[in-house]
Amino acid sequence: IEMETDCPWGTEAEYKLLGNIDLLVGGYATIALATLGVCANILAISVFCNKSFKSNFNNLLVALAVFDLLFLVVCITESVRRNFEDRSSNTSSFSGLATQIHHRLFPYFLYPLHNILLTCSIFMTISISIERYLAIFHPLVYRNRSYSWNLSCHILPVLGLSVIINAPKFFESEVIYDGENSRISLTEMRFDRNYSVYYQNWTRFLVLGLVPMLLLIFLNVRVFIAIHSRKSSSKEMTYSTILLLIVAIFILCHMPRVALNIYEVFDYEQISECGPPVWSMIFKNFSNDILPALNSTINFFIYFLAGKKFRRSLLNLAFCRNDRQDNILSKTSFRTADTRVAGHAEEAAKKVKEIIEMKKTGVSRSSSII
């Protein structure tokens, strides 16, 4: 006698709601937001590549913007695949041929790249926080760094760790061919219980969820306390404000994904037997689709609101003005101020000389009278 499993099956209305949310949130909204984010990150990279923005912190922001830009491009392709492409392709039509090309790219390129870029964005945020931590608490080490420090100690480790952590993603899916038709299917490894429990749930929960959150909170709370307990320059205050806003938005956007991962870790048996409940699939559209896209998009607006210099350079870029004009104006103002100070100093020196000469003449006259 087969025992019937007590699975919480959803109602027809719930599945209809899920389909609508998949289309609106996971489809149209994610594509629109990701397109906006692509344009925003291109503008941010264009501004930060100006010579006046050359600094270690800004160079790392450029790297973060590049990772976010590529992640959003892959988000667009993934949203199109899941919501607007047929599950199976046929080469008899142009759309079917395009779908089949997408199917061939998905298992060994697009799907692993999507996970690698998400991991790069997470680790790059941590790397920028470490950079600020070193600048505040270890200034001697920070100042004595070599020219290639950012590349060798901040960017390449992020890329290397992201590829290593997501290497199993290259073996999770495959393309199944049935004559001229093709479809994407999961491999046996993806259905393996040990793989699902120890890698998909626990490893990714710890490495991409819990540990990054704790590190970001620890590093940025210490930097925030240090900045506000000592007299810091306006440049350091601006950098710290931008970083704190980036981290705050990052935590808000990724906390739902971590919460869903916690649920999947502790309710694995029920999910593996009955499948995910309808509410979790609805929630996943927000936690794994639109919120990561929002996090990769919103950094540009943080730079714009928190950075006065960024706003000025962006407006100069929009109106095809050169930043050098502002630099020339500032330099000439400093020069005029220097000439004024120099003029006052010369006048003061002449008066001092006159007073000394008058005193000398007074002394000589008194000696002659004696």
mmCIF file of C-alpha atoms in Angstrom:
data_model
loop_
_atom_site.group_PDB
_atom_site.id
_atom_site.type_symbol
_atom_site.label_atom_id
_atom_site.label_comp_id
_atom_site.label_asym_id
_atom_site.label_seq_id
_atom_site.Cartn_x
_atom_site.Cartn_y
_atom_site.Cartn_z
ATOM 1 C CA ILE A 1 0.000 0.000 0.000
ATOM 2 C CA GLU A 2 1.463 3.315 -1.033
ATOM 3 C CA MET A 3 1.316 6.069 1.545
ATOM 4 C CA GLU A 4 -0.050 9.341 0.260
ATOM 5 C CA THR A 5 2.136 12.284 1.109
ATOM 6 C CA ASP A 6 0.531 15.168 2.954
ATOM 7 C CA CYS A 7 1.696 17.896 0.568
ATOM 8 C CA PRO A 8 0.338 21.470 0.789
ATOM 9 C CA TRP A 9 -0.843 21.733 -2.817
ATOM 10 C CA GLY A 10 -1.841 25.185 -3.986
ATOM 11 C CA THR A 11 -5.252 26.083 -5.345
ATOM 12 C CA GLU A 12 -5.995 26.957 -8.951
ATOM 13 C CA ALA A 13 -6.313 30.631 -8.014
ATOM 14 C CA GLU A 14 -2.866 30.572 -6.356
ATOM 15 C CA TYR A 15 -1.225 29.075 -9.431
ATOM 16 C CA LYS A 16 -2.972 31.647 -11.623
ATOM 17 C CA LEU A 17 -1.609 34.393 -9.348
ATOM 18 C CA LEU A 18 1.841 32.810 -9.589
ATOM 19 C CA GLY A 19 1.678 32.899 -13.400
ATOM 20 C CA ASN A 20 0.691 36.574 -13.406
ATOM 21 C CA ILE A 21 3.469 37.513 -10.956
ATOM 22 C CA ASP A 22 5.991 35.500 -12.981
ATOM 23 C CA LEU A 23 5.064 37.476 -16.076
ATOM 24 C CA LEU A 24 4.765 40.942 -14.491
ATOM 25 C CA VAL A 25 7.516 40.865 -11.841
ATOM 26 C CA GLY A 26 9.926 38.239 -13.176
ATOM 27 C CA GLY A 27 9.342 39.310 -16.776
ATOM 28 C CA TYR A 28 8.370 42.877 -17.615
ATOM 29 C CA ALA A 29 9.452 44.589 -14.351
ATOM 30 C CA THR A 30 12.828 42.824 -14.158
ATOM 31 C CA ILE A 31 13.625 43.523 -17.825
ATOM 32 C CA ALA A 32 12.650 47.209 -17.495
ATOM 33 C CA LEU A 33 14.644 47.641 -14.276
ATOM 34 C CA ALA A 34 17.665 45.794 -15.672
ATOM 35 C CA THR A 35 17.609 47.947 -18.830
ATOM 36 C CA LEU A 36 17.591 51.080 -16.673
ATOM 37 C CA GLY A 37 20.448 49.616 -14.635
ATOM 38 C CA VAL A 38 22.522 48.900 -17.746
ATOM 39 C CA CYS A 39 22.241 52.556 -18.814
ATOM 40 C CA ALA A 40 22.917 53.795 -15.256
ATOM 41 C CA ASN A 41 26.047 51.673 -14.841
ATOM 42 C CA ILE A 42 27.395 52.761 -18.233
ATOM 43 C CA LEU A 43 27.008 56.395 -17.101
ATOM 44 C CA ALA A 44 28.677 55.633 -13.758
ATOM 45 C CA ILE A 45 31.646 53.976 -15.492
ATOM 46 C CA SER A 46 31.944 56.939 -17.897
ATOM 47 C CA VAL A 47 32.083 59.400 -14.996
ATOM 48 C CA PHE A 48 34.491 57.391 -12.816
ATOM 49 C CA CYS A 49 36.900 56.920 -15.737
ATOM 50 C CA ASN A 50 37.652 60.664 -15.761
ATOM 51 C CA LYS A 51 41.152 61.596 -14.620
ATOM 52 C CA SER A 52 39.750 63.739 -11.815
ATOM 53 C CA PHE A 53 38.222 60.599 -10.213
ATOM 54 C CA LYS A 54 41.454 58.621 -10.020
ATOM 55 C CA SER A 55 41.606 56.976 -6.602
ATOM 56 C CA ASN A 56 41.661 53.443 -5.220
ATOM 57 C CA PHE A 57 38.105 53.718 -3.945
ATOM 58 C CA ASN A 58 36.716 55.005 -7.257
ATOM 59 C CA ASN A 59 38.586 52.319 -9.221
ATOM 60 C CA LEU A 60 36.872 49.668 -7.115
ATOM 61 C CA LEU A 61 33.520 51.345 -7.752
ATOM 62 C CA VAL A 62 34.257 51.034 -11.482
ATOM 63 C CA ALA A 63 34.876 47.291 -11.017
ATOM 64 C CA LEU A 64 31.597 46.965 -9.090
ATOM 65 C CA ALA A 65 29.741 48.849 -11.842
ATOM 66 C CA VAL A 66 31.215 46.527 -14.504
ATOM 67 C CA PHE A 67 30.099 43.424 -12.580
ATOM 68 C CA ASP A 68 26.631 44.910 -12.048
ATOM 69 C CA LEU A 69 26.374 45.878 -15.723
ATOM 70 C CA LEU A 70 27.198 42.364 -16.932
ATOM 71 C CA PHE A 71 24.916 40.813 -14.305
ATOM 72 C CA LEU A 72 21.978 42.940 -15.499
ATOM 73 C CA VAL A 73 22.597 41.988 -19.137
ATOM 74 C CA VAL A 74 22.429 38.297 -18.191
ATOM 75 C CA CYS A 75 19.312 39.025 -16.077
ATOM 76 C CA ILE A 76 17.583 40.340 -19.196
ATOM 77 C CA THR A 77 18.414 37.200 -21.190
ATOM 78 C CA GLU A 78 17.263 34.958 -18.331
ATOM 79 C CA SER A 79 13.954 36.827 -17.910
ATOM 80 C CA VAL A 80 13.322 36.570 -21.645
ATOM 81 C CA ARG A 81 14.068 32.821 -21.581
ATOM 82 C CA ARG A 82 11.784 32.026 -18.660
ATOM 83 C CA ASN A 83 8.827 34.216 -19.572
ATOM 84 C CA PHE A 84 8.790 34.787 -23.326
ATOM 85 C CA GLU A 85 10.529 31.794 -24.950
ATOM 86 C CA ASP A 86 9.037 28.386 -25.669
ATOM 87 C CA ARG A 87 10.269 25.539 -23.474
ATOM 88 C CA SER A 88 11.242 23.587 -26.572
ATOM 89 C CA SER A 89 12.711 25.027 -29.756
ATOM 90 C CA ASN A 90 12.347 24.077 -33.402
ATOM 91 C CA THR A 91 14.769 25.166 -36.107
ATOM 92 C CA SER A 92 12.000 25.415 -38.705
ATOM 93 C CA SER A 93 11.415 29.096 -37.804
ATOM 94 C CA PHE A 94 13.705 32.026 -37.048
ATOM 95 C CA SER A 95 12.369 32.410 -33.478
ATOM 96 C CA GLY A 96 12.851 28.674 -32.914
ATOM 97 C CA LEU A 97 16.422 28.890 -34.204
ATOM 98 C CA ALA A 98 17.138 31.824 -31.861
ATOM 99 C CA THR A 99 15.644 29.865 -28.962
ATOM 100 C CA GLN A 100 17.825 26.859 -29.773
ATOM 101 C CA ILE A 101 20.944 29.040 -29.845
ATOM 102 C CA HIS A 102 19.894 30.345 -26.419
ATOM 103 C CA HIS A 103 19.435 26.750 -25.229
ATOM 104 C CA ARG A 104 22.952 25.860 -26.344
ATOM 105 C CA LEU A 105 24.443 28.864 -24.561
ATOM 106 C CA PHE A 106 22.481 28.396 -21.336
ATOM 107 C CA PRO A 107 24.019 25.322 -19.600
ATOM 108 C CA TYR A 108 27.715 26.075 -20.134
ATOM 109 C CA PHE A 109 27.763 29.868 -20.397
ATOM 110 C CA LEU A 110 24.704 31.939 -19.454
ATOM 111 C CA TYR A 111 23.584 30.015 -16.362
ATOM 112 C CA PRO A 112 27.064 29.723 -14.752
ATOM 113 C CA LEU A 113 27.890 33.321 -15.755
ATOM 114 C CA HIS A 114 24.694 34.578 -14.088
ATOM 115 C CA ASN A 115 25.736 32.976 -10.773
ATOM 116 C CA ILE A 116 29.389 34.035 -11.116
ATOM 117 C CA LEU A 117 28.458 37.699 -11.699
ATOM 118 C CA LEU A 118 26.050 37.711 -8.751
ATOM 119 C CA THR A 119 28.847 36.322 -6.573
ATOM 120 C CA CYS A 120 31.274 38.936 -7.966
ATOM 121 C CA SER A 121 28.852 41.715 -7.037
ATOM 122 C CA ILE A 122 28.540 40.350 -3.480
ATOM 123 C CA PHE A 123 32.288 39.863 -2.980
ATOM 124 C CA MET A 124 33.143 43.199 -4.614
ATOM 125 C CA THR A 125 30.990 44.996 -2.049
ATOM 126 C CA ILE A 126 32.949 43.220 0.686
ATOM 127 C CA SER A 127 36.234 44.099 -1.039
ATOM 128 C CA ILE A 128 35.326 47.816 -1.122
ATOM 129 C CA SER A 129 34.454 47.659 2.592
ATOM 130 C CA ILE A 130 37.858 46.086 3.302
ATOM 131 C CA GLU A 131 39.515 48.903 1.307
ATOM 132 C CA ARG A 132 37.799 51.538 3.479
ATOM 133 C CA TYR A 133 38.668 49.586 6.627
ATOM 134 C CA LEU A 134 42.369 49.563 5.692
ATOM 135 C CA ALA A 135 42.284 53.268 4.824
ATOM 136 C CA ILE A 136 40.849 54.152 8.258
ATOM 137 C CA PHE A 137 42.537 51.678 10.624
ATOM 138 C CA HIS A 138 45.818 50.901 8.807
ATOM 139 C CA PRO A 139 46.754 54.099 6.946
ATOM 140 C CA LEU A 140 50.469 53.248 6.688
ATOM 141 C CA VAL A 141 49.753 49.944 4.960
ATOM 142 C CA TYR A 142 47.165 51.687 2.781
ATOM 143 C CA ARG A 143 49.548 54.442 1.643
ATOM 144 C CA ASN A 144 52.489 52.124 0.926
ATOM 145 C CA ARG A 145 50.585 49.929 -1.504
ATOM 146 C CA SER A 146 51.862 49.333 -5.018
ATOM 147 C CA TYR A 147 50.167 50.522 -8.205
ATOM 148 C CA SER A 148 48.776 47.049 -8.936
ATOM 149 C CA TRP A 149 47.330 46.540 -5.434
ATOM 150 C CA ASN A 150 43.683 46.999 -6.467
ATOM 151 C CA LEU A 151 43.961 44.476 -9.276
ATOM 152 C CA SER A 152 45.952 41.838 -7.389
ATOM 153 C CA CYS A 153 44.339 42.130 -3.934
ATOM 154 C CA HIS A 154 40.778 43.332 -4.582
ATOM 155 C CA ILE A 155 39.583 42.395 -8.088
ATOM 156 C CA LEU A 156 41.400 39.179 -9.084
ATOM 157 C CA PRO A 157 40.594 37.385 -5.775
ATOM 158 C CA VAL A 158 36.924 38.310 -6.258
ATOM 159 C CA LEU A 159 36.928 36.840 -9.767
ATOM 160 C CA GLY A 160 38.855 33.730 -8.723
ATOM 161 C CA LEU A 161 36.667 32.920 -5.713
ATOM 162 C CA SER A 162 33.480 33.555 -7.709
ATOM 163 C CA VAL A 163 34.524 31.109 -10.434
ATOM 164 C CA ILE A 164 35.611 28.446 -7.908
ATOM 165 C CA ILE A 165 32.412 28.689 -5.840
ATOM 166 C CA ASN A 166 30.193 28.475 -8.923
ATOM 167 C CA ALA A 167 32.189 25.814 -10.820
ATOM 168 C CA PRO A 168 29.507 23.139 -10.118
ATOM 169 C CA LYS A 169 26.955 25.308 -11.930
ATOM 170 C CA PHE A 170 28.580 24.252 -15.223
ATOM 171 C CA PHE A 171 27.305 20.693 -14.599
ATOM 172 C CA GLU A 172 23.783 21.356 -13.310
ATOM 173 C CA SER A 173 21.918 21.624 -16.625
ATOM 174 C CA GLU A 174 22.111 20.216 -20.126
ATOM 175 C CA VAL A 175 20.417 20.444 -23.520
ATOM 176 C CA ILE A 176 18.208 17.526 -24.551
ATOM 177 C CA TYR A 177 17.720 17.028 -28.297
ATOM 178 C CA ASP A 178 14.730 15.295 -29.867
ATOM 179 C CA GLY A 179 15.330 15.455 -33.587
ATOM 180 C CA GLU A 180 15.278 19.137 -34.528
ATOM 181 C CA ASN A 181 13.770 20.132 -31.191
ATOM 182 C CA SER A 182 15.745 21.023 -28.077
ATOM 183 C CA ARG A 183 14.963 21.782 -24.456
ATOM 184 C CA ILE A 184 16.877 22.483 -21.243
ATOM 185 C CA SER A 185 16.880 19.846 -18.529
ATOM 186 C CA LEU A 186 18.577 19.345 -15.163
ATOM 187 C CA THR A 187 21.337 16.769 -14.821
ATOM 188 C CA GLU A 188 21.392 13.855 -12.378
ATOM 189 C CA MET A 189 23.942 15.711 -10.249
ATOM 190 C CA ARG A 190 21.432 18.506 -9.602
ATOM 191 C CA PHE A 191 18.911 15.967 -8.279
ATOM 192 C CA ASP A 192 21.478 14.268 -6.020
ATOM 193 C CA ARG A 193 20.476 14.678 -2.383
ATOM 194 C CA ASN A 194 23.982 15.281 -1.023
ATOM 195 C CA TYR A 195 24.682 17.875 -3.704
ATOM 196 C CA SER A 196 21.432 19.690 -2.993
ATOM 197 C CA VAL A 197 21.878 19.660 0.784
ATOM 198 C CA TYR A 198 25.582 20.392 1.170
ATOM 199 C CA TYR A 199 26.317 22.609 -1.839
ATOM 200 C CA GLN A 200 23.097 24.141 -3.118
ATOM 201 C CA ASN A 201 21.690 24.839 0.342
ATOM 202 C CA TRP A 202 24.360 24.970 3.056
ATOM 203 C CA THR A 203 27.447 26.115 1.117
ATOM 204 C CA ARG A 204 25.682 28.847 -0.829
ATOM 205 C CA PHE A 205 23.768 29.942 2.273
ATOM 206 C CA LEU A 206 26.983 30.369 4.255
ATOM 207 C CA VAL A 207 29.301 31.685 1.521
ATOM 208 C CA LEU A 208 26.840 33.959 -0.325
ATOM 209 C CA GLY A 209 24.467 34.798 2.522
ATOM 210 C CA LEU A 210 25.381 34.661 6.173
ATOM 211 C CA VAL A 211 29.150 35.299 6.050
ATOM 212 C CA PRO A 212 28.964 38.310 3.641
ATOM 213 C CA MET A 213 26.207 39.896 5.738
ATOM 214 C CA LEU A 214 28.178 39.541 8.977
ATOM 215 C CA LEU A 215 31.398 40.815 7.382
ATOM 216 C CA LEU A 216 29.698 43.866 5.885
ATOM 217 C CA ILE A 217 27.990 44.749 9.150
ATOM 218 C CA PHE A 218 31.226 44.360 11.175
ATOM 219 C CA LEU A 219 33.463 46.326 8.780
ATOM 220 C CA ASN A 220 31.071 49.188 8.130
ATOM 221 C CA VAL A 221 29.948 49.651 11.730
ATOM 222 C CA ARG A 222 33.615 50.020 12.730
ATOM 223 C CA VAL A 223 34.315 52.431 9.864
ATOM 224 C CA PHE A 224 31.205 54.473 10.707
ATOM 225 C CA ILE A 225 32.185 54.775 14.388
ATOM 226 C CA ALA A 226 35.787 55.686 13.520
ATOM 227 C CA ILE A 227 34.768 58.337 10.966
ATOM 228 C CA HIS A 228 32.372 60.068 13.351
ATOM 229 C CA SER A 229 34.639 59.867 16.397
ATOM 230 C CA ARG A 230 37.542 61.700 14.769
ATOM 231 C CA LYS A 231 37.949 64.724 12.552
ATOM 232 C CA SER A 232 37.998 63.367 9.010
ATOM 233 C CA SER A 233 38.341 65.164 5.709
ATOM 234 C CA SER A 234 35.304 65.836 3.548
ATOM 235 C CA LYS A 235 36.671 63.336 1.008
ATOM 236 C CA GLU A 236 36.773 60.547 3.602
ATOM 237 C CA MET A 237 33.270 61.460 4.775
ATOM 238 C CA THR A 238 31.957 61.293 1.208
ATOM 239 C CA TYR A 239 33.585 57.920 0.578
ATOM 240 C CA SER A 240 32.212 56.518 3.835
ATOM 241 C CA THR A 241 28.707 57.859 3.176
ATOM 242 C CA ILE A 242 28.636 56.308 -0.305
ATOM 243 C CA LEU A 243 29.889 52.968 1.029
ATOM 244 C CA LEU A 244 27.393 52.903 3.911
ATOM 245 C CA LEU A 245 24.510 53.579 1.518
ATOM 246 C CA ILE A 246 25.742 50.865 -0.874
ATOM 247 C CA VAL A 247 25.978 48.351 1.978
ATOM 248 C CA ALA A 248 22.596 49.321 3.459
ATOM 249 C CA ILE A 249 20.843 48.861 0.093
ATOM 250 C CA PHE A 250 22.791 45.645 -0.478
ATOM 251 C CA ILE A 251 21.597 44.158 2.831
ATOM 252 C CA LEU A 252 17.976 45.202 2.208
ATOM 253 C CA CYS A 253 17.982 43.719 -1.313
ATOM 254 C CA HIS A 254 19.729 40.451 -0.437
ATOM 255 C CA MET A 255 18.128 39.733 2.950
ATOM 256 C CA PRO A 256 14.967 38.200 1.368
ATOM 257 C CA ARG A 257 17.155 35.877 -0.734
ATOM 258 C CA VAL A 258 19.032 34.780 2.396
ATOM 259 C CA ALA A 259 15.736 34.280 4.262
ATOM 260 C CA LEU A 260 14.384 32.072 1.458
ATOM 261 C CA ASN A 261 17.655 30.120 1.486
ATOM 262 C CA ILE A 262 17.296 29.536 5.239
ATOM 263 C CA TYR A 263 13.781 28.203 4.673
ATOM 264 C CA GLU A 264 15.016 25.844 1.927
ATOM 265 C CA VAL A 265 17.839 24.592 4.185
ATOM 266 C CA PHE A 266 15.594 23.672 7.113
ATOM 267 C CA ASP A 267 12.618 22.421 5.087
ATOM 268 C CA TYR A 268 14.582 20.464 2.487
ATOM 269 C CA GLU A 269 12.830 17.132 3.041
ATOM 270 C CA GLN A 270 9.375 18.586 2.509
ATOM 271 C CA ILE A 271 10.477 20.543 -0.566
ATOM 272 C CA SER A 272 12.264 17.567 -2.144
ATOM 273 C CA GLU A 273 9.193 15.380 -1.643
ATOM 274 C CA CYS A 274 6.389 17.796 -2.550
ATOM 275 C CA GLY A 275 8.119 20.580 -4.421
ATOM 276 C CA PRO A 276 8.312 24.218 -3.323
ATOM 277 C CA PRO A 277 5.054 25.735 -2.045
ATOM 278 C CA VAL A 278 3.320 28.369 -4.137
ATOM 279 C CA TRP A 279 4.140 31.202 -1.719
ATOM 280 C CA SER A 280 7.884 30.469 -1.990
ATOM 281 C CA MET A 281 7.732 30.542 -5.813
ATOM 282 C CA ILE A 282 5.917 33.888 -5.643
ATOM 283 C CA PHE A 283 8.434 35.173 -3.098
ATOM 284 C CA LYS A 284 11.313 33.984 -5.297
ATOM 285 C CA ASN A 285 10.268 36.406 -8.060
ATOM 286 C CA PHE A 286 11.075 39.243 -5.682
ATOM 287 C CA SER A 287 14.013 37.800 -3.700
ATOM 288 C CA ASN A 288 15.958 36.225 -6.589
ATOM 289 C CA ASP A 289 14.876 38.309 -9.595
ATOM 290 C CA ILE A 290 13.831 41.898 -9.107
ATOM 291 C CA LEU A 291 15.642 42.733 -5.838
ATOM 292 C CA PRO A 292 19.142 41.688 -7.053
ATOM 293 C CA ALA A 293 18.463 43.674 -10.245
ATOM 294 C CA LEU A 294 17.411 46.642 -8.098
ATOM 295 C CA ASN A 295 20.605 46.374 -6.038
ATOM 296 C CA SER A 296 22.752 46.424 -9.203
ATOM 297 C CA THR A 297 20.803 49.407 -10.554
ATOM 298 C CA ILE A 298 20.501 51.693 -7.561
ATOM 299 C CA ASN A 299 24.218 52.297 -6.909
ATOM 300 C CA PHE A 300 24.274 54.933 -9.666
ATOM 301 C CA PHE A 301 21.615 56.963 -7.845
ATOM 302 C CA ILE A 302 23.607 56.666 -4.602
ATOM 303 C CA TYR A 303 26.641 58.175 -6.343
ATOM 304 C CA PHE A 304 24.450 60.926 -7.802
ATOM 305 C CA LEU A 305 22.784 61.891 -4.500
ATOM 306 C CA ALA A 306 25.786 61.517 -2.172
ATOM 307 C CA GLY A 307 28.591 62.778 -4.407
ATOM 308 C CA LYS A 308 28.628 66.460 -5.368
ATOM 309 C CA LYS A 309 31.628 65.953 -7.635
ATOM 310 C CA PHE A 310 29.874 63.020 -9.345
ATOM 311 C CA ARG A 311 26.802 65.172 -10.052
ATOM 312 C CA ARG A 312 28.928 67.949 -11.506
ATOM 313 C CA SER A 313 30.880 65.577 -13.746
ATOM 314 C CA LEU A 314 27.702 63.827 -14.887
ATOM 315 C CA LEU A 315 26.127 67.151 -15.862
ATOM 316 C CA ASN A 316 29.302 68.096 -17.704
ATOM 317 C CA LEU A 317 29.125 64.774 -19.531
ATOM 318 C CA ALA A 318 25.444 65.275 -20.376
ATOM 319 C CA PHE A 319 26.004 68.789 -21.734
ATOM 320 C CA CYS A 320 29.285 67.860 -23.468
ATOM 321 C CA ARG A 321 31.328 70.129 -21.238
ATOM 322 C CA ASN A 322 34.897 69.434 -20.232
ATOM 323 C CA ASP A 323 35.768 68.874 -16.576
ATOM 324 C CA ARG A 324 39.032 70.719 -17.153
ATOM 325 C CA GLN A 325 37.165 74.027 -17.224
ATOM 326 C CA ASP A 326 36.119 73.529 -13.600
ATOM 327 C CA ASN A 327 39.674 72.544 -12.705
ATOM 328 C CA ILE A 328 41.058 75.628 -14.453
ATOM 329 C CA LEU A 329 38.602 77.864 -12.621
ATOM 330 C CA SER A 330 39.507 76.339 -9.295
ATOM 331 C CA LYS A 331 43.224 76.660 -10.037
ATOM 332 C CA THR A 332 42.918 80.298 -11.107
ATOM 333 C CA SER A 333 40.926 81.070 -7.976
ATOM 334 C CA PHE A 334 43.664 79.521 -5.871
ATOM 335 C CA ARG A 335 46.289 81.467 -7.806
ATOM 336 C CA THR A 336 44.495 84.806 -7.342
ATOM 337 C CA ALA A 337 44.141 84.038 -3.673
ATOM 338 C CA ASP A 338 47.846 83.203 -3.482
ATOM 339 C CA THR A 339 48.805 86.463 -5.220
ATOM 340 C CA ARG A 340 46.613 88.426 -2.801
ATOM 341 C CA VAL A 341 48.216 86.734 0.177
ATOM 342 C CA ALA A 342 51.658 87.306 -1.325
ATOM 343 C CA GLY A 343 50.844 90.999 -1.877
ATOM 344 C CA HIS A 344 49.724 91.450 1.716
ATOM 345 C CA ALA A 345 52.857 89.690 2.937
ATOM 346 C CA GLU A 346 55.107 92.015 0.900
ATOM 347 C CA GLU A 347 53.347 95.101 2.297
ATOM 348 C CA ALA A 348 53.711 93.784 5.843
ATOM 349 C CA ALA A 349 57.434 93.094 5.281
ATOM 350 C CA LYS A 350 57.971 96.677 4.004
ATOM 351 C CA LYS A 351 56.272 98.123 7.086
ATOM 352 C CA VAL A 352 58.423 95.970 9.389
ATOM 353 C CA LYS A 353 61.576 97.171 7.598
ATOM 354 C CA GLU A 354 60.464 100.806 7.933
ATOM 355 C CA ILE A 355 59.849 100.393 11.673
ATOM 356 C CA ILE A 356 63.282 98.773 12.150
ATOM 357 C CA GLU A 357 65.000 101.619 10.221
ATOM 358 C CA MET A 358 63.138 104.267 12.266
ATOM 359 C CA LYS A 359 64.274 102.590 15.463
ATOM 360 C CA LYS A 360 67.874 102.504 14.207
ATOM 361 C CA THR A 361 67.831 106.198 13.301
ATOM 362 C CA GLY A 362 66.319 107.051 16.703
ATOM 363 C CA VAL A 363 69.103 105.166 18.470
ATOM 364 C CA SER A 364 71.837 106.859 16.458
ATOM 365 C CA ARG A 365 70.411 110.327 17.194
ATOM 366 C CA SER A 366 70.255 109.667 20.919
ATOM 367 C CA SER A 367 73.883 108.440 20.914
ATOM 368 C CA SER A 368 75.039 111.614 19.125
ATOM 369 C CA ILE A 369 73.289 113.830 21.684
ATOM 370 C CA ILE A 370 75.062 112.018 24.531
#
